[in-house]
Coordinates of N, CA and C in Angstrom, one line a residue:
M2 N 96.4 -150.7 -123.3 CA 95.4 -150.3 -124.3 C 94.0 -150.7 -123.8
D3 N 93.0 -149.8 -123.9 CA 91.7 -150.1 -123.5 C 91.0 -151.0 -124.5
S4 N 90.2 -151.9 -124.1 CA 89.5 -152.7 -125.0 C 88.1 -152.1 -125.2
T5 N 87.4 -152.5 -126.3 CA 86.1 -152.1 -126.6 C 85.1 -152.6 -125.5
K6 N 84.3 -151.6 -125.0 CA 83.3 -152.0 -123.9 C 82.1 -152.7 -124.5
S7 N 81.5 -153.5 -123.7 CA 80.3 -154.2 -124.1 C 79.2 -154.1 -123.0
S8 N 78.1 -154.6 -123.2 CA 77.0 -154.5 -122.2 C 77.4 -155.1 -120.8
E9 N 78.4 -156.0 -120.8 CA 78.9 -156.6 -119.5 C 79.7 -155.5 -118.7
D10 N 80.2 -154.5 -119.4 CA 81.0 -153.5 -118.7 C 80.1 -152.3 -118.1
V11 N 78.8 -152.4 -118.4 CA 77.9 -151.3 -117.9 C 77.5 -151.5 -116.5
S12 N 77.6 -150.5 -115.7 CA 77.1 -150.5 -114.3 C 75.6 -150.2 -114.3
H13 N 74.9 -150.8 -113.5 CA 73.4 -150.6 -113.4 C 73.1 -150.1 -112.0
V14 N 72.0 -149.3 -112.0 CA 71.6 -148.7 -110.7 C 70.1 -148.9 -110.6
D15 N 69.6 -149.3 -109.4 CA 68.2 -149.4 -109.2 C 67.6 -148.0 -108.9
V16 N 66.3 -147.9 -109.0 CA 65.6 -146.6 -109.0 C 65.8 -145.9 -107.6
I17 N 65.9 -146.6 -106.5 CA 66.0 -146.0 -105.2 C 67.4 -145.4 -105.1
S18 N 68.5 -146.2 -105.5 CA 69.8 -145.6 -105.5 C 69.9 -144.5 -106.5
A19 N 69.3 -144.6 -107.7 CA 69.3 -143.5 -108.7 C 68.7 -142.2 -108.1
K20 N 67.7 -142.3 -107.4 CA 67.0 -141.1 -106.8 C 68.0 -140.4 -105.9
D21 N 68.7 -141.2 -105.1 CA 69.7 -140.6 -104.2 C 70.9 -140.0 -104.9
L22 N 71.3 -140.7 -106.0 CA 72.4 -140.1 -106.8 C 72.0 -138.8 -107.5
L23 N 70.8 -138.8 -108.0 CA 70.3 -137.6 -108.6 C 70.3 -136.4 -107.7
S24 N 69.9 -136.7 -106.4 CA 69.8 -135.6 -105.4 C 71.2 -135.2 -105.0
S25 N 72.3 -135.9 -105.3 CA 73.6 -135.6 -104.9 C 74.5 -135.2 -106.1
G26 N 73.9 -134.8 -107.2 CA 74.7 -134.2 -108.2 C 74.8 -135.0 -109.5
H27 N 74.3 -136.2 -109.6 CA 74.4 -136.9 -110.9 C 73.3 -136.3 -111.8
S28 N 73.6 -136.4 -113.1 CA 72.6 -136.0 -114.1 C 71.9 -137.1 -114.7
Y29 N 70.6 -136.9 -115.1 CA 69.8 -137.9 -115.7 C 69.7 -137.7 -117.2
L30 N 70.2 -138.6 -118.0 CA 70.2 -138.6 -119.5 C 69.1 -139.5 -119.9
D31 N 68.0 -138.9 -120.4 CA 66.8 -139.7 -120.9 C 67.0 -139.9 -122.4
V32 N 67.2 -141.2 -122.8 CA 67.5 -141.5 -124.2 C 66.2 -141.9 -124.9
R33 N 65.0 -141.7 -124.4 CA 63.8 -142.0 -125.1 C 63.5 -141.0 -126.2
T34 N 62.6 -141.3 -127.0 CA 62.2 -140.4 -128.1 C 61.6 -139.1 -127.5
V35 N 61.6 -138.0 -128.2 CA 61.0 -136.8 -127.8 C 59.6 -137.0 -127.4
E36 N 58.9 -137.8 -128.2 CA 57.4 -138.0 -127.9 C 57.3 -138.7 -126.6
E37 N 58.1 -139.7 -126.3 CA 58.0 -140.4 -125.0 C 58.3 -139.5 -123.9
Y38 N 59.4 -138.7 -124.1 CA 59.8 -137.7 -123.1 C 58.7 -136.7 -122.8
N39 N 58.1 -136.2 -123.8 CA 57.0 -135.2 -123.6 C 55.8 -135.8 -122.9
R40 N 55.6 -137.1 -122.9 CA 54.5 -137.7 -122.1 C 54.8 -137.7 -120.6
G41 N 56.0 -137.6 -120.3 CA 56.4 -137.6 -118.9 C 57.8 -137.9 -118.7
H42 N 58.5 -137.3 -117.7 CA 59.9 -137.5 -117.5 C 60.3 -137.2 -116.1
I43 N 61.5 -137.6 -115.8 CA 62.1 -137.3 -114.5 C 62.5 -135.8 -114.5
D44 N 62.3 -135.1 -113.4 CA 62.7 -133.7 -113.2 C 64.1 -133.5 -113.6
K45 N 64.4 -132.4 -114.3 CA 65.7 -132.0 -114.7 C 66.4 -133.0 -115.7
A46 N 65.7 -133.9 -116.3 CA 66.3 -134.8 -117.2 C 66.7 -134.1 -118.5
I47 N 67.8 -134.6 -119.1 CA 68.3 -134.1 -120.4 C 67.9 -135.1 -121.4
N48 N 67.1 -134.7 -122.4 CA 66.6 -135.6 -123.4 C 67.4 -135.6 -124.7
I49 N 68.1 -136.7 -124.9 CA 68.8 -136.9 -126.2 C 68.4 -138.3 -126.7
P50 N 67.5 -138.4 -127.7 CA 67.1 -139.7 -128.1 C 68.3 -140.6 -128.6
Y51 N 68.3 -141.8 -128.2 CA 69.2 -142.8 -128.7 C 68.8 -143.3 -130.1
M52 N 67.4 -143.4 -130.2 CA 66.9 -144.0 -131.4 C 65.7 -143.1 -131.8
F53 N 65.3 -143.1 -133.1 CA 64.2 -142.4 -133.6 C 63.2 -143.5 -134.2
L54 N 61.9 -143.2 -134.1 CA 60.9 -144.0 -134.7 C 60.6 -143.5 -136.1
T55 N 60.8 -144.3 -137.1 CA 60.6 -144.0 -138.5 C 59.6 -144.9 -139.1
D56 N 59.2 -144.7 -140.3 CA 58.3 -145.6 -141.0 C 58.9 -147.0 -141.1
E57 N 60.2 -147.0 -141.2 CA 60.9 -148.3 -141.3 C 61.1 -149.0 -139.9
G58 N 60.8 -148.3 -138.9 CA 61.0 -148.9 -137.5 C 62.0 -147.9 -136.8
R59 N 62.6 -148.4 -135.7 CA 63.5 -147.6 -134.9 C 64.9 -147.6 -135.6
V60 N 65.5 -146.4 -135.7 CA 66.8 -146.3 -136.2 C 67.7 -145.5 -135.2
K61 N 68.9 -145.9 -135.1 CA 69.8 -145.2 -134.2 C 70.1 -143.8 -134.6
N62 N 70.1 -142.9 -133.6 CA 70.4 -141.5 -133.8 C 71.9 -141.4 -134.2
P63 N 72.2 -141.0 -135.4 CA 73.6 -141.0 -135.8 C 74.4 -139.8 -135.1
D64 N 73.7 -138.9 -134.5 CA 74.3 -137.7 -133.9 C 74.3 -137.8 -132.4
F65 N 73.9 -139.0 -131.8 CA 73.8 -139.2 -130.4 C 75.0 -138.7 -129.6
L66 N 76.1 -139.2 -129.9 CA 77.3 -138.9 -129.1 C 77.7 -137.4 -129.3
D67 N 77.6 -136.9 -130.5 CA 77.8 -135.4 -130.6 C 76.9 -134.6 -129.8
Q68 N 75.6 -135.0 -129.8 CA 74.6 -134.3 -129.0 C 74.9 -134.4 -127.5
V69 N 75.3 -135.5 -127.1 CA 75.6 -135.7 -125.6 C 76.8 -134.8 -125.3
S70 N 77.8 -134.9 -126.1 CA 79.0 -134.1 -125.8 C 78.8 -132.6 -125.8
S71 N 77.7 -132.1 -126.4 CA 77.4 -130.7 -126.4 C 76.8 -130.3 -125.1
V72 N 76.4 -131.2 -124.3 CA 75.8 -130.8 -123.0 C 76.4 -131.5 -121.8
C73 N 77.2 -132.6 -122.0 CA 77.8 -133.3 -120.9 C 79.3 -133.4 -121.2
Q74 N 80.1 -133.5 -120.1 CA 81.5 -133.7 -120.1 C 81.8 -135.2 -119.9
K75 N 82.9 -135.6 -120.3 CA 83.2 -137.1 -120.1 C 83.4 -137.4 -118.7
E76 N 83.6 -136.4 -117.8 CA 83.8 -136.7 -116.4 C 82.5 -136.6 -115.6
D77 N 81.4 -136.2 -116.3 CA 80.1 -136.0 -115.6 C 79.6 -137.4 -115.1
H78 N 78.9 -137.4 -114.0 CA 78.3 -138.6 -113.5 C 76.9 -138.7 -114.1
L79 N 76.7 -139.7 -114.9 CA 75.4 -139.8 -115.7 C 74.6 -141.1 -115.3
I80 N 73.3 -140.9 -115.1 CA 72.4 -142.0 -115.0 C 71.7 -142.0 -116.3
V81 N 71.7 -143.1 -117.1 CA 71.1 -143.1 -118.4 C 69.8 -144.0 -118.3
G82 N 68.7 -143.5 -118.8 CA 67.5 -144.2 -118.8 C 66.7 -144.1 -120.0
C83 N 65.9 -145.2 -120.3 CA 65.0 -145.2 -121.4 C 63.6 -145.5 -120.8
N84 N 62.8 -146.3 -121.5 CA 61.5 -146.7 -121.0 C 61.6 -148.0 -120.1
S85 N 62.5 -148.9 -120.5 CA 62.6 -150.2 -119.7 C 64.0 -150.7 -119.5
G86 N 65.0 -150.0 -120.1 CA 66.4 -150.4 -119.9 C 67.2 -150.8 -121.1
G87 N 66.5 -151.2 -122.2 CA 67.3 -151.7 -123.3 C 68.1 -150.7 -124.1
R88 N 67.4 -149.6 -124.5 CA 68.1 -148.5 -125.2 C 69.1 -147.8 -124.3
G89 N 68.8 -147.7 -123.0 CA 69.7 -147.1 -122.0 C 71.0 -147.9 -121.9
L90 N 70.9 -149.3 -121.9 CA 72.0 -150.1 -121.9 C 72.9 -149.9 -123.2
R91 N 72.3 -149.9 -124.3 CA 73.1 -149.7 -125.6 C 73.7 -148.3 -125.6
A92 N 73.0 -147.3 -125.1 CA 73.5 -145.9 -125.0 C 74.7 -145.9 -124.1
C93 N 74.6 -146.6 -122.9 CA 75.7 -146.6 -122.0 C 77.0 -147.2 -122.6
V94 N 76.8 -148.3 -123.4 CA 78.0 -148.9 -124.1 C 78.6 -147.9 -125.0
D95 N 77.8 -147.2 -125.8 CA 78.4 -146.2 -126.7 C 79.1 -145.1 -125.9
L96 N 78.5 -144.7 -124.8 CA 79.1 -143.6 -124.0 C 80.4 -144.1 -123.4
L97 N 80.5 -145.3 -122.9 CA 81.7 -145.8 -122.4 C 82.8 -145.9 -123.5
N98 N 82.4 -146.4 -124.6 CA 83.4 -146.5 -125.7 C 83.8 -145.1 -126.3
A99 N 83.0 -144.1 -126.0 CA 83.4 -142.7 -126.4 C 84.2 -142.0 -125.3
G100 N 84.5 -142.7 -124.2 CA 85.4 -142.2 -123.2 C 84.7 -141.6 -121.9
Y101 N 83.4 -141.7 -121.8 CA 82.7 -141.3 -120.6 C 83.0 -142.2 -119.5
K102 N 83.3 -141.6 -118.3 CA 83.9 -142.4 -117.2 C 82.9 -143.0 -116.3
D103 N 81.8 -142.3 -116.0 CA 80.8 -142.7 -115.0 C 79.4 -142.7 -115.6
V104 N 79.0 -143.7 -116.2 CA 77.6 -143.9 -116.7 C 77.0 -145.1 -116.1
R105 N 75.8 -145.0 -115.8 CA 75.1 -146.1 -115.2 C 73.7 -146.2 -115.8
N106 N 73.3 -147.4 -116.1 CA 72.0 -147.7 -116.7 C 70.9 -147.8 -115.6
L107 N 69.8 -147.1 -115.7 CA 68.8 -147.2 -114.8 C 68.0 -148.5 -115.0
E108 N 68.1 -149.4 -114.0 CA 67.4 -150.7 -114.1 C 65.9 -150.5 -114.3
G109 N 65.3 -151.0 -115.3 CA 63.9 -150.9 -115.5 C 63.5 -149.6 -116.1
G110 N 64.4 -148.7 -116.3 CA 64.1 -147.4 -117.0 C 63.0 -146.6 -116.3
Y111 N 62.4 -145.8 -117.1 CA 61.3 -144.9 -116.6 C 60.1 -145.7 -116.0
S112 N 59.9 -146.8 -116.6 CA 58.8 -147.7 -116.1 C 59.0 -148.0 -114.6
A113 N 60.2 -148.4 -114.3 CA 60.5 -148.7 -112.9 C 60.4 -147.5 -112.0
W114 N 60.8 -146.3 -112.5 CA 60.7 -145.1 -111.8 C 59.2 -144.8 -111.5
V115 N 58.4 -145.0 -112.5 CA 56.9 -144.8 -112.3 C 56.4 -145.8 -111.3
D116 N 56.8 -147.1 -111.4 CA 56.3 -148.1 -110.5 C 56.6 -147.8 -109.0
N117 N 57.7 -147.0 -108.8 CA 58.1 -146.6 -107.4 C 57.4 -145.3 -107.0
E118 N 56.6 -144.8 -108.0 CA 55.8 -143.5 -107.7 C 56.7 -142.4 -107.3
F119 N 57.9 -142.3 -107.9 CA 58.7 -141.1 -107.6 C 58.2 -140.0 -108.4
K120 N 58.4 -138.8 -107.9 CA 58.0 -137.6 -108.5 C 58.7 -137.3 -109.8
G121 N 57.9 -136.8 -110.7 CA 58.5 -136.4 -112.0 C 57.8 -135.0 -112.3
D122 N 57.6 -134.8 -113.6 CA 57.0 -133.5 -114.0 C 55.5 -133.6 -114.1
K123 N 54.9 -134.8 -113.7 CA 53.5 -134.9 -113.8 C 53.0 -135.5 -112.5
S124 N 51.6 -135.5 -112.3 CA 51.0 -136.1 -111.1 C 51.2 -137.6 -111.2
A125 N 51.0 -138.3 -110.1 CA 51.2 -139.7 -110.1 C 50.3 -140.4 -111.1
E126 N 49.1 -140.1 -111.3 CA 48.2 -140.7 -112.2 C 48.6 -140.4 -113.7
Q127 N 49.0 -139.2 -114.0 CA 49.5 -138.9 -115.3 C 50.8 -139.6 -115.6
F128 N 51.6 -139.7 -114.5 CA 52.9 -140.3 -114.6 C 52.7 -141.8 -115.0
K129 N 51.8 -142.5 -114.4 CA 51.6 -143.9 -114.7 C 51.1 -144.1 -116.1
T130 N 50.2 -143.2 -116.6 CA 49.6 -143.5 -117.9 C 50.6 -143.0 -119.0
A131 N 51.6 -142.3 -118.7 CA 52.6 -141.8 -119.7 C 53.5 -143.0 -120.2
C132 N 53.6 -144.0 -119.5 CA 54.5 -145.1 -119.9 C 53.9 -145.9 -121.0
K133 N 54.7 -146.3 -122.0 CA 54.3 -147.1 -123.1 C 53.5 -148.3 -122.8
F134 N 53.9 -149.0 -121.8 CA 53.4 -150.4 -121.5 C 52.2 -150.3 -120.5
R135 N 51.7 -149.1 -120.2 CA 50.6 -149.0 -119.2 C 49.3 -149.0 -120.0
P136 N 48.2 -149.6 -119.3 CA 46.9 -149.6 -119.9 C 46.3 -148.2 -120.0

């Protein structure tokens, strides 16, 4: 009998390895809010927010797993990313507990991707200013 997965069960991948995996068939699941995603994202990313920003603060997307299952199979190879890694880690735990086989959390999230100046859907300068923690 499988036990419930926790954050210790999540595999992590650095941005350089993630870039290689994405070019070899892995999919990128961006779990940031739609607003964050629209400011800049990794090419061909699938955006399904793990949390929403409300007047009361952040709340978990109650339809997250259903939305993921509508576009991803449990056998798909997924790299999960948020802005800095926290939401991505929690999303990975939920995905593993839902039966997804190969999910990896992008270490440092989109911010780390930007720090490495990897190409996304925006120019390098636009890319850097799109991150929440940038001046």
